[in-house]
Amino acid sequence: MLRKARDWVVFILVYVPLLSSQSMRVDAESHEWWQHAVFYEIYPRSFADSNGDGIGDLKGITSKLDYLKALGVDAIWITPCFPSPQVDFGYDVSDYENIDPMYGTLADFSDLEKEARKHGIRIILDFVVNHTSDQHKWFIDSRSSRAAPRRNWYIWRDGKETGEPPNNWVSIFGGSAWTWDSSTKQFYYHYFYPQQPDLNWRNPAVHDAMMDVSRWWYKRGVAGFRLDAVETLFEDPQLHDNPVLPGFNSFGDPKEEDKYNTKLPEVHEVLRDLRRVADESGAVLIGETWTNDVAELKQYYGEHSNELQMPMDLMFTKLQFSAASFREHIAVVDASGGWPVYVISNHDIVRSYNRYGDGQHNEAIAKILASLYLTLRGTPIMYYGEELGMENNDPVRKEDVKDPIGRLGWPKEKGRDGERTPMQWNDGPNGGFTAGTPWLPVPASYKTHNVESELKDPSSILNVYRRVLSLRHTNRALRDGNYMGLNQSDPNVLSYLRTYKNQAVLVVLNMSAQPQQVSFDLAPQGFTSQSAHTLMTTMTQKAGEAALTQMALEPFAVYIGSISR
Ligand code: NOJ
Ligand code: CA
């Protein structure tokens, strides 16, 4: 009797919470939380500074959760906020299990996590899996002697007899990928800066330590990771030279095909292992996956959907601004079988406002992009400030550059400072980001493109983002509907239907500077109605119904409407 009672207590304490947390992860149609979520990337140095030192911090992020919630954000990905010498602004981690004092403390992280949870916002951290900082205790030990316990945690090799590095591999950040260590008289390998030595993932001890790091954060409430530079985890053990291509890069190094030091098949074994650990906590893995085509992107989901749930479609950031190029790409991604993850910008890429703006219609073009990536089937990942139409503020003098690649490659390569400038909260000094001197200057456009001013203007980029995000959360067809391209040969207007049972949402984007006329026959899709009910448009004609047979579009106009069977 007593035993029975004890079994029941065990059942209630252990299994019932497990069952309910499992069922919360998946909806009636087997969608997991991250499939309905909108993700938002925060570059913590630049989001909100709470203590006036000119550098954003965790308390700053916590203070902006109301803003993020009202915007329609469900998860924030914070780029590395761990202790770091900041050579690569956090992507050189010297301790995976702590917070850099410039960003706060572990207690600040817990506060942020707790407050975010109350707001219904999950936290995703950035896991730098390929390399550590050269100041990480693992590397300090590794370089201390050839016999050091952690010597084999990194990639050490003898040079050639001539004293040259072991092979011709170049670092993506300039120069040889090998750095000579004069005390132990060997070279170590680094795909990125010399201060970012590559971990040796062939060593099981490294593998286990890194799995444990991920567990450590899951226990602290982290909902998943964005995995940095996954494709560079393994190198050819024979160290074959890479094929040399014609020409030189911005650092003056010969161009190379990274055949023997990127995208080795072993990467997928590690992704499967990280996924197994993530699954123990119902966590999500997002990948920094630079792929050449959709077939390559598909591999990152894993043959049995057992690798990354969310490999980013970064090809999306390289498309030409034309109806045809987006139409073609979206169709292939949507049909590929993996859950699409659309991204238009990040901290390594020139902001979309500059990339796609034509100098005349930048505002309208920013609204087109918002209406595009936020209404597709898949999960969007926003980049802070895109919702304001923030623009790049590239340094004009070499001496102002903070990002080391900008100093090394100047003036061809100006670095990534321009897309990492402080968030523009209001039209006060420094856009309201800091009471001190910001680590990077805000662009002049902060006077008009800031949260406070844009909230007051119903037709601002910010209000378009807010409306589309609100539709995305409330309209079933936008949440769960299938994607179907329409009017496939229209060179100017990208239009598509999202359909869910008896409902559909029609998205029409005039990607040209000229007015356009379009008409839709949706009978083949089972929708015989001749008109759509307007949900959102950037055109002067706002509310009401729009005729499907005769739709006049202003230049760069957005139209989103619903249709029922
Ligand atoms: C990709 C990150 O996004 C970038 O900012 C960083 O410099 C490299 N990985 C190296 O970690
Ligand atoms: Ca600060």
XYZ file of C-alpha atoms and ligand atoms in Angstrom:
577
model
C 0.000 0.000 0.000
C 2.742 2.354 1.067
C 4.746 1.388 -1.992
C 1.793 2.080 -4.238
C 1.331 5.523 -2.725
C 5.035 6.208 -3.190
C 4.858 5.122 -6.849
C 2.016 7.550 -7.415
C 3.953 10.386 -5.828
C 6.936 9.571 -8.070
C 4.639 9.443 -11.092
C 3.065 12.819 -10.308
C 6.353 14.527 -9.466
C 8.434 13.133 -12.298
C 6.269 12.160 -15.233
C 3.325 14.543 -15.170
C 5.492 17.683 -15.517
C 7.477 15.956 -18.261
C 4.336 15.046 -20.172
C 2.896 18.537 -19.926
C 6.146 20.235 -20.932
C 6.360 17.874 -23.916
C 2.819 18.642 -24.999
C 3.450 22.362 -24.659
C 6.232 22.018 -27.186
C 4.013 20.661 -29.934
C 0.610 21.958 -31.050
C -2.334 19.974 -32.435
C -0.706 19.976 -35.859
C 2.694 18.904 -34.607
C 4.223 22.327 -34.851
C 6.867 22.992 -32.260
C 7.098 26.319 -30.460
C 9.960 27.600 -32.591
C 7.927 27.106 -35.752
C 5.419 29.699 -34.606
C 7.954 31.964 -32.983
C 9.521 35.133 -34.308
C 13.207 35.323 -33.392
C 15.121 38.567 -32.901
C 18.885 38.840 -32.884
C 20.384 41.182 -30.311
C 23.984 42.338 -30.521
C 24.311 43.037 -26.799
C 27.049 45.696 -27.086
C 24.639 47.785 -29.115
C 21.131 47.244 -27.807
C 20.690 49.208 -24.584
C 23.255 50.494 -22.108
C 22.042 50.546 -18.502
C 25.135 51.942 -16.776
C 26.436 54.650 -19.077
C 29.712 52.981 -20.063
C 28.768 53.200 -23.734
C 28.357 49.428 -24.097
C 25.007 47.660 -24.047
C 24.400 45.070 -21.332
C 22.002 42.416 -20.039
C 20.151 44.827 -17.750
C 19.650 47.005 -20.801
C 18.043 44.088 -22.644
C 15.815 43.327 -19.646
C 14.635 46.934 -19.634
C 13.456 46.588 -23.242
C 11.401 43.410 -22.944
C 8.131 45.343 -23.076
C 9.206 46.853 -26.382
C 10.119 43.437 -27.784
C 6.864 41.880 -26.626
C 4.784 44.666 -28.150
C 6.759 44.298 -31.377
C 5.807 40.641 -31.605
C 9.053 38.895 -30.676
C 8.921 35.414 -29.111
C 12.601 34.566 -28.741
C 15.796 36.598 -28.579
C 19.153 35.342 -29.763
C 21.858 37.191 -27.885
C 25.238 37.114 -29.636
C 28.095 36.057 -27.306
C 27.951 37.759 -23.903
C 30.469 35.430 -22.223
C 33.830 36.518 -20.806
C 36.013 37.470 -23.720
C 38.991 39.656 -24.584
C 36.636 41.054 -27.283
C 39.111 40.689 -30.140
C 36.157 39.495 -32.235
C 33.626 41.252 -29.980
C 32.657 38.149 -28.041
C 33.227 35.462 -30.663
C 36.500 34.795 -28.843
C 35.156 33.170 -25.671
C 37.476 32.777 -22.687
C 34.896 31.125 -20.411
C 31.775 29.434 -21.756
C 30.050 29.288 -18.388
C 29.900 32.884 -17.262
C 28.885 36.390 -18.326
C 31.421 39.037 -19.252
C 31.452 41.750 -16.544
C 30.898 44.381 -19.233
C 27.504 42.785 -19.874
C 26.683 41.986 -16.229
C 26.679 38.880 -14.076
C 25.139 35.431 -14.027
C 22.534 36.885 -11.648
C 21.681 39.502 -14.295
C 21.312 36.675 -16.787
C 18.925 34.847 -14.452
C 16.896 38.037 -14.011
C 16.737 38.492 -17.748
C 15.691 34.877 -18.250
C 12.995 35.145 -15.572
C 11.621 38.440 -16.854
C 11.733 37.241 -20.439
C 9.819 34.126 -19.449
C 7.135 36.336 -17.886
C 6.922 38.164 -21.206
C 6.641 34.889 -23.105
C 10.069 35.450 -24.643
C 12.648 32.674 -24.782
C 16.400 33.145 -24.674
C 18.761 31.707 -27.259
C 22.486 32.017 -26.644
C 25.287 31.930 -29.171
C 27.497 28.876 -28.896
C 30.921 29.404 -30.444
C 31.738 25.792 -31.140
C 34.625 26.007 -33.558
C 37.157 27.929 -31.486
C 37.856 29.529 -28.133
C 39.767 32.650 -27.245
C 43.526 32.201 -26.900
C 42.874 33.395 -23.321
C 40.613 30.437 -22.508
C 42.157 28.277 -19.777
C 42.035 25.307 -22.161
C 44.275 27.070 -24.679
C 46.540 28.567 -22.014
C 47.189 25.014 -20.853
C 47.430 23.695 -24.414
C 50.150 26.126 -25.429
C 52.085 25.748 -22.150
C 54.016 22.680 -23.332
C 53.864 19.848 -25.834
C 53.099 17.516 -22.927
C 50.303 19.646 -21.469
C 47.115 17.740 -20.595
C 45.152 19.842 -23.061
C 47.778 20.002 -25.841
C 45.576 17.898 -28.055
C 42.480 20.044 -27.459
C 43.634 22.316 -30.289
C 45.290 21.677 -33.635
C 49.060 21.755 -33.349
C 51.397 20.803 -36.172
C 55.033 21.040 -37.123
C 55.879 23.471 -39.887
C 57.547 22.575 -43.152
C 61.330 22.116 -43.170
C 61.606 25.599 -44.624
C 59.950 26.964 -41.489
C 56.752 27.718 -43.385
C 53.295 26.819 -42.021
C 52.141 23.202 -42.499
C 50.031 24.051 -45.561
C 48.521 26.870 -47.633
C 45.294 27.396 -45.695
C 44.444 31.054 -45.188
C 42.393 32.532 -42.386
C 39.102 34.067 -43.466
C 40.198 37.098 -41.429
C 43.497 37.486 -43.296
C 46.940 35.865 -43.424
C 47.916 32.268 -42.846
C 45.538 30.120 -40.806
C 48.584 28.944 -38.831
C 50.356 30.851 -36.082
C 53.816 29.928 -34.862
C 54.244 29.372 -31.149
C 57.866 30.098 -30.390
C 57.947 28.449 -26.982
C 56.641 25.013 -28.011
C 57.926 25.363 -31.575
C 54.808 24.291 -33.414
C 52.036 26.004 -35.353
C 48.411 26.124 -34.173
C 45.478 26.417 -36.516
C 42.818 29.145 -36.550
C 40.211 29.606 -39.267
C 39.486 33.074 -37.832
C 41.828 35.461 -35.925
C 45.040 34.087 -34.371
C 43.352 34.856 -31.019
C 40.656 32.291 -31.941
C 42.408 28.896 -32.024
C 40.293 26.091 -33.477
C 39.272 23.353 -31.070
C 40.203 19.806 -32.016
C 36.794 18.182 -32.331
C 38.451 14.830 -33.100
C 39.436 14.697 -29.445
C 36.591 13.038 -27.442
C 37.469 15.164 -24.403
C 36.733 18.346 -26.378
C 33.519 16.834 -27.656
C 32.344 15.929 -24.147
C 33.350 19.263 -22.648
C 31.373 21.138 -25.275
C 28.285 18.943 -24.828
C 28.497 19.729 -21.116
C 28.659 23.457 -21.830
C 25.359 23.225 -23.672
C 23.789 21.249 -20.791
C 25.058 23.852 -18.328
C 23.058 26.595 -20.075
C 19.956 24.480 -20.658
C 19.815 24.037 -16.867
C 19.787 27.829 -16.605
C 16.693 28.137 -18.731
C 18.207 28.713 -22.151
C 15.789 27.597 -24.883
C 18.445 26.839 -27.464
C 21.583 27.964 -29.226
C 22.602 29.651 -32.382
C 25.657 27.627 -33.357
C 28.496 29.725 -34.696
C 30.581 28.721 -37.705
C 29.506 25.082 -37.740
C 30.999 24.355 -41.094
C 34.557 24.887 -39.868
C 34.541 22.285 -37.070
C 36.768 19.762 -38.843
C 39.898 19.817 -40.950
C 41.458 17.241 -43.204
C 43.844 15.253 -40.970
C 46.303 14.946 -43.903
C 46.317 18.754 -44.214
C 46.108 18.749 -48.006
C 46.672 22.172 -49.566
C 43.487 23.909 -50.638
C 43.051 24.558 -54.365
C 44.149 28.105 -55.176
C 41.721 30.234 -57.182
C 42.532 33.181 -59.421
C 42.862 36.574 -57.735
C 43.379 37.903 -54.233
C 40.977 38.749 -51.396
C 40.686 42.132 -49.637
C 43.542 41.171 -47.313
C 45.858 40.488 -50.235
C 45.838 36.699 -49.750
C 45.407 34.391 -52.731
C 41.805 33.254 -53.042
C 41.244 29.619 -52.131
C 38.556 27.028 -52.280
C 38.173 25.932 -48.631
C 37.964 22.341 -49.730
C 39.916 20.696 -46.937
C 38.959 22.863 -43.961
C 35.212 23.489 -44.266
C 32.068 21.403 -44.562
C 33.715 18.075 -43.803
C 31.161 15.280 -43.303
C 32.199 14.855 -39.647
C 30.435 18.157 -38.898
C 27.134 16.323 -39.106
C 28.140 13.819 -36.417
C 28.716 16.687 -34.010
C 25.432 18.321 -34.961
C 23.633 15.062 -34.243
C 25.297 14.840 -30.838
C 24.486 18.452 -29.974
C 20.913 17.751 -31.051
C 20.648 14.709 -28.798
C 21.654 16.900 -25.861
C 19.280 19.673 -26.973
C 16.427 17.169 -27.157
C 16.968 16.279 -23.494
C 15.746 19.807 -22.741
C 13.373 20.428 -25.642
C 15.807 23.037 -26.942
C 16.221 24.340 -30.446
C 19.423 24.545 -32.482
C 19.846 27.298 -35.034
C 22.801 27.142 -37.375
C 24.991 29.722 -38.988
C 24.797 27.822 -42.229
C 26.337 29.504 -45.244
C 25.305 27.266 -48.077
C 25.663 27.431 -51.825
C 22.321 25.890 -52.619
C 19.219 24.420 -51.082
C 20.497 20.845 -51.398
C 23.377 21.791 -49.127
C 21.061 23.599 -46.713
C 18.914 20.475 -46.509
C 21.817 18.432 -45.196
C 21.908 20.520 -42.035
C 18.458 19.320 -40.965
C 19.900 15.807 -40.882
C 18.777 12.797 -42.823
C 16.327 11.907 -40.083
C 15.622 15.485 -38.975
C 18.149 14.802 -36.259
C 20.544 17.713 -36.693
C 19.573 21.401 -36.691
C 15.905 22.295 -36.423
C 16.695 25.750 -37.784
C 19.589 26.026 -40.232
C 19.481 29.642 -41.392
C 18.789 30.312 -45.025
C 21.555 32.864 -45.456
C 21.284 32.586 -49.229
C 18.203 34.759 -48.722
C 20.510 37.677 -47.811
C 22.240 37.462 -51.154
C 19.249 37.579 -53.475
C 18.790 40.387 -55.944
C 15.857 42.669 -55.225
C 13.537 41.328 -57.904
C 10.275 39.431 -57.959
C 11.852 36.690 -60.047
C 14.831 35.999 -57.824
C 12.812 35.869 -54.595
C 10.039 33.835 -56.235
C 12.440 31.239 -57.539
C 14.389 30.925 -54.305
C 11.357 30.748 -52.018
C 9.743 28.084 -54.176
C 12.790 25.826 -53.922
C 13.274 26.374 -50.190
C 9.593 25.884 -49.451
C 9.473 22.639 -51.409
C 12.695 21.252 -49.967
C 11.055 19.512 -47.026
C 12.922 21.355 -44.272
C 11.275 24.066 -42.171
C 12.489 27.332 -43.742
C 14.365 29.872 -41.630
C 14.467 33.262 -43.294
C 17.010 35.934 -42.447
C 17.496 39.299 -44.160
C 20.351 40.716 -42.094
C 22.738 40.118 -39.232
C 25.810 41.495 -37.497
C 28.099 40.330 -40.320
C 26.132 41.688 -43.274
C 25.432 45.205 -44.519
C 21.953 46.186 -43.325
C 19.085 45.398 -45.679
C 18.142 49.092 -45.815
C 21.410 49.763 -47.639
C 21.642 46.486 -49.507
C 18.231 46.775 -51.090
C 17.533 50.517 -50.909
C 17.710 52.354 -54.248
C 18.347 55.717 -52.569
C 14.869 56.946 -53.478
C 12.385 54.417 -52.215
C 14.290 52.975 -49.266
C 11.364 53.291 -46.867
C 8.946 51.505 -49.171
C 11.527 48.848 -49.977
C 12.117 48.186 -46.261
C 8.346 47.667 -45.873
C 8.320 45.255 -48.802
C 11.074 43.195 -47.210
C 9.295 43.154 -43.850
C 6.067 42.070 -45.493
C 7.944 39.389 -47.378
C 10.027 37.526 -44.816
C 7.429 37.827 -42.088
C 4.602 36.341 -44.160
C 6.374 33.293 -45.556
C 5.928 29.756 -44.311
C 8.833 29.256 -41.958
C 10.474 31.011 -39.061
C 11.903 34.503 -39.479
C 14.939 35.734 -37.572
C 14.999 39.516 -37.330
C 18.083 41.610 -36.647
C 17.716 44.438 -34.127
C 16.956 47.773 -35.729
C 15.782 46.363 -39.048
C 12.286 47.175 -37.819
C 13.277 50.854 -37.734
C 14.997 50.988 -41.096
C 18.360 51.382 -39.384
C 21.120 51.917 -41.869
C 24.814 51.100 -41.974
C 27.110 53.682 -40.510
C 30.435 52.611 -41.978
C 33.594 54.228 -40.617
C 35.093 56.840 -42.921
C 38.581 56.824 -41.432
C 40.716 53.782 -40.805
C 41.594 55.037 -37.308
C 37.918 54.863 -36.303
C 37.491 51.210 -37.237
C 36.857 48.835 -34.316
C 36.449 45.536 -36.160
C 40.009 44.217 -36.762
C 39.226 42.945 -40.277
C 38.312 46.518 -41.185
C 41.747 47.745 -40.154
C 43.532 44.888 -41.877
C 41.578 45.093 -45.104
C 41.096 48.899 -45.262
C 39.853 50.410 -47.522
C 38.549 47.422 -49.501
C 37.186 45.768 -46.381
C 35.802 48.296 -43.903
C 34.771 45.693 -41.343
C 31.410 45.150 -39.723
C 31.108 48.214 -37.467
C 28.580 49.788 -39.828
C 25.891 47.180 -39.200
C 26.544 46.977 -35.442
C 25.743 50.542 -34.379
C 23.607 51.326 -31.302
C 19.872 50.708 -31.365
C 17.988 53.940 -32.010
C 15.465 54.379 -29.211
C 14.647 58.072 -29.536
C 15.879 61.296 -31.138
C 17.909 62.339 -28.067
C 21.706 62.186 -27.854
C 23.075 58.881 -29.170
C 19.588 57.731 -30.045
C 18.836 57.160 -26.360
C 21.159 54.137 -26.337
C 23.519 55.390 -23.639
C 24.043 58.290 -21.274
C 27.772 57.992 -21.977
C 29.822 57.797 -25.150
C 28.641 54.924 -27.348
C 31.253 52.412 -28.475
C 30.162 53.094 -32.054
C 28.490 56.243 -33.362
C 24.818 56.218 -34.383
C 24.085 57.197 -37.981
C 22.498 60.623 -38.577
C 19.220 58.949 -39.536
C 18.520 58.247 -35.848
C 16.738 61.617 -35.709
C 13.845 60.180 -37.718
C 14.435 56.439 -37.534
C 13.983 55.673 -33.874
C 11.470 53.764 -31.783
C 9.807 56.760 -30.154
C 9.246 58.741 -33.349
C 8.226 55.758 -35.444
C 5.675 54.579 -32.907
C 3.871 57.902 -33.414
C 3.778 57.575 -37.199
C 1.172 55.036 -38.356
C 2.949 54.506 -41.670
C 6.474 54.055 -40.263
C 8.577 50.980 -40.974
C 8.199 50.055 -37.303
C 4.418 50.128 -37.495
C 4.468 47.987 -40.628
C 6.584 45.446 -38.732
C 4.218 45.571 -35.776
C 1.134 45.067 -37.924
C 2.575 42.250 -39.982
C 3.897 40.518 -36.863
C 0.547 40.822 -35.186
C -1.143 39.278 -38.247
C 1.435 36.527 -38.259
C 0.543 35.641 -34.693
C -3.221 35.806 -35.086
C -4.059 34.746 -38.631
C -4.206 30.975 -39.008
C -3.265 30.986 -42.688
C -0.161 33.061 -41.969
C 0.747 30.881 -38.999
C 0.191 27.466 -40.458
C -0.835 27.833 -44.068
C 0.810 26.325 -47.126
C 2.748 28.543 -49.488
C 1.722 28.855 -53.105
C 3.352 31.185 -55.619
C 0.946 33.092 -57.915
C 1.310 34.867 -61.260
C 4.651 33.168 -61.725
C 5.740 35.070 -64.794
C 5.076 38.580 -63.514
C 8.486 40.301 -63.657
C 7.551 43.065 -61.196
C 5.068 41.793 -58.679
C 5.751 38.968 -56.262
C 2.502 37.470 -55.068
C 1.614 34.352 -53.182
C -1.116 32.694 -51.223
C -0.898 31.145 -47.801
C -3.764 28.690 -47.429
C -5.120 26.972 -44.371
C -8.324 24.930 -44.729
C -11.026 27.420 -45.750
C -8.907 30.508 -45.292
C -6.238 32.138 -47.346
C -4.032 35.170 -47.139
C -2.926 36.855 -50.333
C 0.375 38.743 -50.256
C 1.118 41.091 -53.138
C 4.415 42.975 -53.352
C 5.138 45.413 -56.126
C 8.921 45.180 -56.340
C 9.167 47.861 -58.983
C 9.274 51.670 -59.003
C 6.324 51.794 -61.421
C 2.604 51.412 -60.710
C 1.400 47.920 -61.657
C -1.929 46.265 -62.402
C -2.479 42.684 -61.282
C -5.350 40.267 -61.287
C -5.821 36.927 -59.561
C -7.874 33.915 -60.436
C -7.843 31.759 -57.332
C -10.516 29.327 -58.490
C -7.911 26.600 -59.132
C -6.977 26.922 -55.471
C -10.640 26.608 -54.509
C -11.220 30.280 -53.720
C -13.925 31.691 -55.948
C -14.406 35.003 -54.173
C -13.712 38.009 -56.413
C -12.383 40.168 -53.628
C -10.049 40.104 -50.655
C -10.542 41.700 -47.288
C -7.653 44.067 -46.686
C -5.537 43.204 -43.644
C -2.624 45.541 -44.280
C -1.475 47.720 -47.114
C 1.075 50.465 -47.555
C -1.109 52.069 -50.228
C -3.175 55.214 -49.733
C -6.410 53.244 -50.199
C -6.517 51.479 -46.842
C -9.397 49.496 -45.350
C -12.171 47.462 -46.944
C -12.292 45.064 -49.848
C -10.027 44.881 -52.868
C -11.100 43.458 -56.220
C -8.961 40.487 -57.209
C -9.592 40.924 -60.910
C -8.347 44.516 -61.038
C -5.809 45.424 -58.429
C -3.879 48.652 -58.963
C -0.590 48.800 -57.126
C 1.390 51.906 -56.325
C 5.188 51.710 -56.779
C 6.768 49.402 -54.188
C 3.354 48.801 -52.630
C 2.452 46.040 -50.197
C -0.994 44.510 -50.144
C -2.045 41.762 -47.721
C -5.631 40.545 -47.697
C -7.654 37.576 -46.521
C -9.974 35.435 -48.602
C -12.402 32.766 -47.472
C -13.840 29.908 -49.443
C 30.441 34.111 -37.320
C 30.026 35.291 -36.501
O 28.730 35.667 -36.870
C 31.051 36.368 -36.744
O 30.646 37.597 -36.207
C 32.356 35.891 -36.154
O 33.364 36.834 -36.449
C 32.774 34.534 -36.732
N 31.691 33.593 -36.808
C 33.842 33.891 -35.898
O 33.312 33.437 -34.692
Ca 26.922 49.077 -20.136
